[in-house]
Coordinates of C-alpha atoms and ligand atoms in Angstrom, one line a residue:
X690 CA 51.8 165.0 95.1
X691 CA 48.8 164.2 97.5
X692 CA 50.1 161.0 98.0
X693 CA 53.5 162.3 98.6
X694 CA 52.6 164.8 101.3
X695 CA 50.0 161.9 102.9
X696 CA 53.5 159.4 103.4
X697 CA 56.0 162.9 104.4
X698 CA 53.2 163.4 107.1
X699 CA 53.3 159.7 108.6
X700 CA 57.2 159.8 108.1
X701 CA 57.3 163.1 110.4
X702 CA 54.4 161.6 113.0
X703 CA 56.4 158.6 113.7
X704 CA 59.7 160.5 113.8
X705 CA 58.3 163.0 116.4
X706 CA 56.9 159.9 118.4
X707 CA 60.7 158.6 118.5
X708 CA 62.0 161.8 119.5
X709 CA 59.3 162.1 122.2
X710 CA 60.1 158.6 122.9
X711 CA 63.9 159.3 123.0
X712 CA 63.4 162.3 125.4
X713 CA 61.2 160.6 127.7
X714 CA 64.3 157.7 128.0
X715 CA 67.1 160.8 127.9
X716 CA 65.7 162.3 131.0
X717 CA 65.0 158.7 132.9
X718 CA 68.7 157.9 132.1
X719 CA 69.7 161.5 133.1
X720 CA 67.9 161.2 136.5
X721 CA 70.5 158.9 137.6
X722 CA 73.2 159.8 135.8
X723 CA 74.9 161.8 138.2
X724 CA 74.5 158.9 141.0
X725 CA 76.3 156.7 138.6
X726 CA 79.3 159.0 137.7
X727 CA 78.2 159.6 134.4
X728 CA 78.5 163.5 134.5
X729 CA 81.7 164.9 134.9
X730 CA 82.7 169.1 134.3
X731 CA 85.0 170.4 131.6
X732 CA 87.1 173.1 132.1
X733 CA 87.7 175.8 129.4
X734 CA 90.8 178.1 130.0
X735 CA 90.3 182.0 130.1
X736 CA 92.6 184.4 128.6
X737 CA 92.9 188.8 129.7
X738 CA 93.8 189.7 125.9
X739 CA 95.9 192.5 127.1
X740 CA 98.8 190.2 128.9
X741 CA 97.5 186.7 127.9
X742 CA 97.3 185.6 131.3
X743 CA 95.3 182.5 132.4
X744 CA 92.0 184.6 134.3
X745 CA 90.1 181.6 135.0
X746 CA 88.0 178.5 133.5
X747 CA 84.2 178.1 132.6
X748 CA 82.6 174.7 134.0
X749 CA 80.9 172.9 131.2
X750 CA 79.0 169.4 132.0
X751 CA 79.7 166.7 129.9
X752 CA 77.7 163.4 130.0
X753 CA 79.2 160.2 128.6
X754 CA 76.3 158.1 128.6
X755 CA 77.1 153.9 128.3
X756 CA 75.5 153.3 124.9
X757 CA 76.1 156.9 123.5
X758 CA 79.0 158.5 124.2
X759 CA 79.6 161.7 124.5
X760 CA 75.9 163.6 124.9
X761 CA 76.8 166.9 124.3
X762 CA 75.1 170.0 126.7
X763 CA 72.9 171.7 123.8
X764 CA 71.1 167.9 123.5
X765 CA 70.6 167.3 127.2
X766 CA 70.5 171.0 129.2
X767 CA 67.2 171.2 127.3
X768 CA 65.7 168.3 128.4
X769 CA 66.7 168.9 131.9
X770 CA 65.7 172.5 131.9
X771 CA 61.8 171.6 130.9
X772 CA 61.8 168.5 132.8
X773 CA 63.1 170.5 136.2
X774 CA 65.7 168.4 136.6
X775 CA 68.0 170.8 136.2
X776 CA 66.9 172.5 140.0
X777 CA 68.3 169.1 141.0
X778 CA 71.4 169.3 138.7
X779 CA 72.3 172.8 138.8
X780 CA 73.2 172.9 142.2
X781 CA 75.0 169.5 141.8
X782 CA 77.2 171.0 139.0
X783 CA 77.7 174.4 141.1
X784 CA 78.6 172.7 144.7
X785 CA 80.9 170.3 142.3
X786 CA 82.4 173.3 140.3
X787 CA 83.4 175.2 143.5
X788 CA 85.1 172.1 145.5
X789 CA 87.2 172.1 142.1
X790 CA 88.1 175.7 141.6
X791 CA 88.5 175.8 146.1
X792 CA 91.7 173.6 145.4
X793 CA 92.9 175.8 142.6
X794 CA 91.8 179.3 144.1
X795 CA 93.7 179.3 147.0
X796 CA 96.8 179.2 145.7
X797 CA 99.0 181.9 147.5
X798 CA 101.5 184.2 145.9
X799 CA 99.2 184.0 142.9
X800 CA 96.4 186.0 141.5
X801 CA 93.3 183.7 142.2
X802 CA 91.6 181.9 139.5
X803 CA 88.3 182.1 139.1
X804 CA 85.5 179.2 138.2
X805 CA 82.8 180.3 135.7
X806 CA 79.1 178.5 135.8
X807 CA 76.7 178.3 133.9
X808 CA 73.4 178.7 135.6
X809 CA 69.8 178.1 134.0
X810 CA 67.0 180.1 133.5
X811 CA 65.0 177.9 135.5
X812 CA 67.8 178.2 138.5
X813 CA 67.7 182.2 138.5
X814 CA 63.4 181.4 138.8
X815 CA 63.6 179.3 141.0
X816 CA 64.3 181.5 144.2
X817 CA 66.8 179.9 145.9
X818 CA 69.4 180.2 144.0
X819 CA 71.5 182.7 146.3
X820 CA 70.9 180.4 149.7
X821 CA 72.5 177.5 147.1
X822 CA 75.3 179.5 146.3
X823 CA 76.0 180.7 149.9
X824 CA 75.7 177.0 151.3
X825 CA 78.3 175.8 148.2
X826 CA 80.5 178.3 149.3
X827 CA 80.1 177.6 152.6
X828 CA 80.7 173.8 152.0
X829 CA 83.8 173.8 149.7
X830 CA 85.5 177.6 151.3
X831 CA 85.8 178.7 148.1
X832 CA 86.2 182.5 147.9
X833 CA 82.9 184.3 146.8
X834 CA 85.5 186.9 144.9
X835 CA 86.5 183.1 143.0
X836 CA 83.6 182.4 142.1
X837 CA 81.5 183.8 138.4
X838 CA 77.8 183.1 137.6
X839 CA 76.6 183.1 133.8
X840 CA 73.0 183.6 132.8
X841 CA 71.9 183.9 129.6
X842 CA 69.9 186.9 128.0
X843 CA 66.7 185.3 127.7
X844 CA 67.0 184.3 131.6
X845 CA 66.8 187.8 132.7
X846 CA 64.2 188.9 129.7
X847 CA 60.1 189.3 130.9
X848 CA 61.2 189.1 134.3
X849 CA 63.7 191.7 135.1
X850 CA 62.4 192.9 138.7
X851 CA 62.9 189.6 139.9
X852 CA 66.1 189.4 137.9
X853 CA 67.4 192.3 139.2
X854 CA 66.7 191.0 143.4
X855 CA 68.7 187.9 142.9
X856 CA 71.1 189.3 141.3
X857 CA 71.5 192.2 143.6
X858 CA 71.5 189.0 146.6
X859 CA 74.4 187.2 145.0
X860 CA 76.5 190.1 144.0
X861 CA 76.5 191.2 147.7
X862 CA 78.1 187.9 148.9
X863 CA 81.0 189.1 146.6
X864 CA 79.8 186.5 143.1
X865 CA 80.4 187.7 140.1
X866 CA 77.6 187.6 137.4
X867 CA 77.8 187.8 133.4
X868 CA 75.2 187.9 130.8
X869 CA 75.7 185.0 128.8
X870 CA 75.0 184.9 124.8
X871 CA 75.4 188.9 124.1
X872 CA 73.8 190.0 121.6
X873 CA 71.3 187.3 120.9
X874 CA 68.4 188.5 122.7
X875 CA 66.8 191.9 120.7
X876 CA 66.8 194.3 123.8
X877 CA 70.3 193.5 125.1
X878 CA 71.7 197.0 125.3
X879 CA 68.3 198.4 127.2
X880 CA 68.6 195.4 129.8
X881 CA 72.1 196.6 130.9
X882 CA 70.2 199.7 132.2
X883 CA 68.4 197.9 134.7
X884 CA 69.7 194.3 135.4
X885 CA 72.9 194.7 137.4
X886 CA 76.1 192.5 136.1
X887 CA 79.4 192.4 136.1
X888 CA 80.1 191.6 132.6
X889 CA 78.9 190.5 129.2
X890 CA 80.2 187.7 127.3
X891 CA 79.9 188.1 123.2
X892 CA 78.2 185.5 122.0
X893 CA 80.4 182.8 119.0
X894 CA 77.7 184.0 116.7
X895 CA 79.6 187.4 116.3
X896 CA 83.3 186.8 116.7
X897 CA 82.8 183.9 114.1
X898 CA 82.9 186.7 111.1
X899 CA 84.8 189.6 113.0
X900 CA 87.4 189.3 110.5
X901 CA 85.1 189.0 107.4
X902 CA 81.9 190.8 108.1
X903 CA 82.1 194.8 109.3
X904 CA 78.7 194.6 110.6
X905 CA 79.8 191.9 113.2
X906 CA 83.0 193.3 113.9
X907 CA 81.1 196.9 114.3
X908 CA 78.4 195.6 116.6
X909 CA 81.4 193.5 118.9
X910 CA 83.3 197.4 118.6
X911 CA 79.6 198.7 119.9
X912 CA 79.6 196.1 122.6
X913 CA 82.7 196.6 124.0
X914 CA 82.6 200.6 124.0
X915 CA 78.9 200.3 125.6
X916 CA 80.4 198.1 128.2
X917 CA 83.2 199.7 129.3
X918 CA 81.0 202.9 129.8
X919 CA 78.9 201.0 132.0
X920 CA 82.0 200.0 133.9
X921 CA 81.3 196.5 132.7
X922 CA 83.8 193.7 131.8
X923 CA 83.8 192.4 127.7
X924 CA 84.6 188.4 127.2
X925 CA 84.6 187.4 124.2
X926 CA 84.1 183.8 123.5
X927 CA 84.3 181.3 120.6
X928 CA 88.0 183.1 119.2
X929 CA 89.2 180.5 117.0
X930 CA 91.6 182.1 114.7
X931 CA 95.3 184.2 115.9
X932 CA 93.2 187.0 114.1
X933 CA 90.6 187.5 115.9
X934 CA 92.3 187.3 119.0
X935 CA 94.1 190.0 117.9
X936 CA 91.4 192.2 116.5
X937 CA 89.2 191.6 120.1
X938 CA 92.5 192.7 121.8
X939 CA 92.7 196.1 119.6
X940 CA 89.0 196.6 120.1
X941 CA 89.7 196.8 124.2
X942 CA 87.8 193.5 124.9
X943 CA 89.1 192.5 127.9
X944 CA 88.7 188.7 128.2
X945 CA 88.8 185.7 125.8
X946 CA 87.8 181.9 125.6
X947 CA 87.9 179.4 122.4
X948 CA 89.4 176.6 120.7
X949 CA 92.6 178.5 119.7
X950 CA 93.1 179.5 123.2
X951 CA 92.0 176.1 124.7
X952 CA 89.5 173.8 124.6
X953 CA 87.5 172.5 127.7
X954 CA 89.8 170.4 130.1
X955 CA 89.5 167.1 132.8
X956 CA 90.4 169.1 135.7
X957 CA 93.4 167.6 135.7
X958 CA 94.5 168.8 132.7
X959 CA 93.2 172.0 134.1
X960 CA 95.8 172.1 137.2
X961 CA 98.8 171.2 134.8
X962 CA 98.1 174.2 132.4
X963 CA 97.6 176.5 135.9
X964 CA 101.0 174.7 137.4
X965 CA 99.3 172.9 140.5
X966 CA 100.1 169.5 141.6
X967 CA 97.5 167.3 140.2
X968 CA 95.6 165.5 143.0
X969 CA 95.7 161.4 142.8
Ligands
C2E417 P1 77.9 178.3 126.4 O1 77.7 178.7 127.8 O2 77.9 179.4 125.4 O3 79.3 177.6 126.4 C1 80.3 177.7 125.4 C2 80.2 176.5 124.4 O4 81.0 176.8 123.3 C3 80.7 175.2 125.0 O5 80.0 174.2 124.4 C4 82.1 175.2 124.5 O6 82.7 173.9 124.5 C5 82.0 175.8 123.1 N1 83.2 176.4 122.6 C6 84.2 176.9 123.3 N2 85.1 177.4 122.5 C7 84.7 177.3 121.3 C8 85.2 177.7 120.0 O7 86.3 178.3 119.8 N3 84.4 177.4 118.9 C9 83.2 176.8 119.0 N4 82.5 176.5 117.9 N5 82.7 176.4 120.2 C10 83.4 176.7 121.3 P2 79.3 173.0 125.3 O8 80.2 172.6 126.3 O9 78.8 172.0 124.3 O10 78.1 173.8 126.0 C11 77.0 174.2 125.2 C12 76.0 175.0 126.1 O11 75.5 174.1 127.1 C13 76.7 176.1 126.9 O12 76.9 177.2 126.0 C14 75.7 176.3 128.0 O13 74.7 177.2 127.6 C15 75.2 174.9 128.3 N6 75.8 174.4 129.5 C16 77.0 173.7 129.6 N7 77.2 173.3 130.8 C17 76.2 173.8 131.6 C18 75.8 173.7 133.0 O14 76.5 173.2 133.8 N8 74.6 174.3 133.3 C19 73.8 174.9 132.4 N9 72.7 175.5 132.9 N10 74.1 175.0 131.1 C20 75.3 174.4 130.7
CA418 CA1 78.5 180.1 129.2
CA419 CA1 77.9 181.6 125.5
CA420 CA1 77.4 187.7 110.1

């Protein structure tokens, strides 16, 4: 057994070295990835469950690295989170995200789409982040009203004063902000009290079972009814299955995202599913 555990620790030593290895390369390559048109923004249609209308669309990066393929988020958002990158990325993705949803937005006759983006915790640290969101809507004339900012929970957890003055900045220009990942963090419900957002979004974890597990489907109920006495807006994301679609619409919830609704789009997929004429 001794001899056993002496080889499982020089197996997990050199695997660790590769993975250091591997993210010390991931980052280098990320660095320049953007330069070399290697990042590129999914959109990912969303539904108001109470008419089905298309709301608006959540900006999700994608990499599609030369030797890999197709590097999802979860691998590389991590590595460009710690490394800081991401103050470099983030407002790359945003400024990009906004020229995109400007030529959708401004549609007339029609209620305005909005663009959804994901923003780091990093990013809400950082400071700046409401002078970068008034210079990308500055640059591209997207409408402020168009425009959605998710954070996650554990973003706004620890450091809630400061929190609480960005958000309070970027609300004023007219953004919208959401609390990304409901229902992960512990404290959720007590952080509504005193970090100001517009909405929440359930996280997957929960709808997954809704159909299957009454203590999901009670705690998404909980959610939704908390929410709405707040005056705040419920998407639910991750709705895979007709039936939870339709259970989230009984509930009240008031927005939805997921595969059986759509997956993440090219833009110009995007534009055909909203009826715009896709640019050449
Ligand atoms: P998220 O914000 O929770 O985004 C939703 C993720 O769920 C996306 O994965 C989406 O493709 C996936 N998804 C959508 N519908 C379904 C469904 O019905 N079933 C299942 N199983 N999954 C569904 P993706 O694109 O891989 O993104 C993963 C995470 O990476 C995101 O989670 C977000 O936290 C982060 N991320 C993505 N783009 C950005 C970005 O531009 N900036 C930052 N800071 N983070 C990003
Ligand atoms: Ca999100
Ligand atoms: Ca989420
Ligand atoms: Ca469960």
């Amino acid at each position: 057994a001794k001899v056993a555990g002496k080889d499982c620790f020089r197996f997990y030593s050199r695997s660790m070295d590769q993975a250091v290895e591997r993210w010390v390369h991931l980052e280098q390559e990320l660095r320049v990835a953007w330069e070399r048109g290697q990042l590129s923004i999914a959109y990912q249609p969303v539904f108001r469950l109470g008419d089905g209308a298309l709301v608006g669309a959540e900006a999700l990066l994608r990499w599609n690295h030369p030797e890999l393929g197709l590097v999802a988020p979860s691998v590389f958002i991590d590595v460009a989170e710690q490394t800081g990158l991401i103050s470099v990325l983030g407002p790359q993705v945003l400024q990009a995200a906004c020229a995109d949803a400007a030529t959708w937005c401004s549609a007339e006759g029609t209620e305005p789409l909005f663009v959804s983006v994901n923003v780091s915790p990093r990013q809400l640290r950082g400071g700046d982040l409401p002078d970068v969101v008034s210079r990308c809507l500055a640059e591209t004339g997207l409408s402020p009203h168009c425009l959605h900012l998710e954070l996650t929970e554990t973003a706004v957890i620890g450091d809630e004063a400061n929190a609480s003055l960005m958000l309070d900045q970027l609300r004023a220009t007219g953004v919208k902000v959401w609390l990304d990942d409901f229902g992960t963090g512990f404290s959720g419900l007590s952080h509504l009290r005193r970090v100001p957002v517009d909405g929440v979004k359930i996280d997957r974890s929960f709808v997954a079972d809704i159909l299957h597990d009454p203590d999901d489907l009670a705690l998404t109920t909980a959610i939704i009814a908390m929410a709405h006495s707040l005056g705040i807006t419920v998407v639910a994301e991750g709705v895979e299955k007709e039936g939870q679609y339709a259970l989230l619409r009984e509930r009240g919830c008031d927005l939805a995202q997921g595969y059986w609704l759509g997956h993440p789009l090219a833009l110009p997929e995007l534009l055909a599913l909203i009826g715009q004429p896709t640019p050449p």
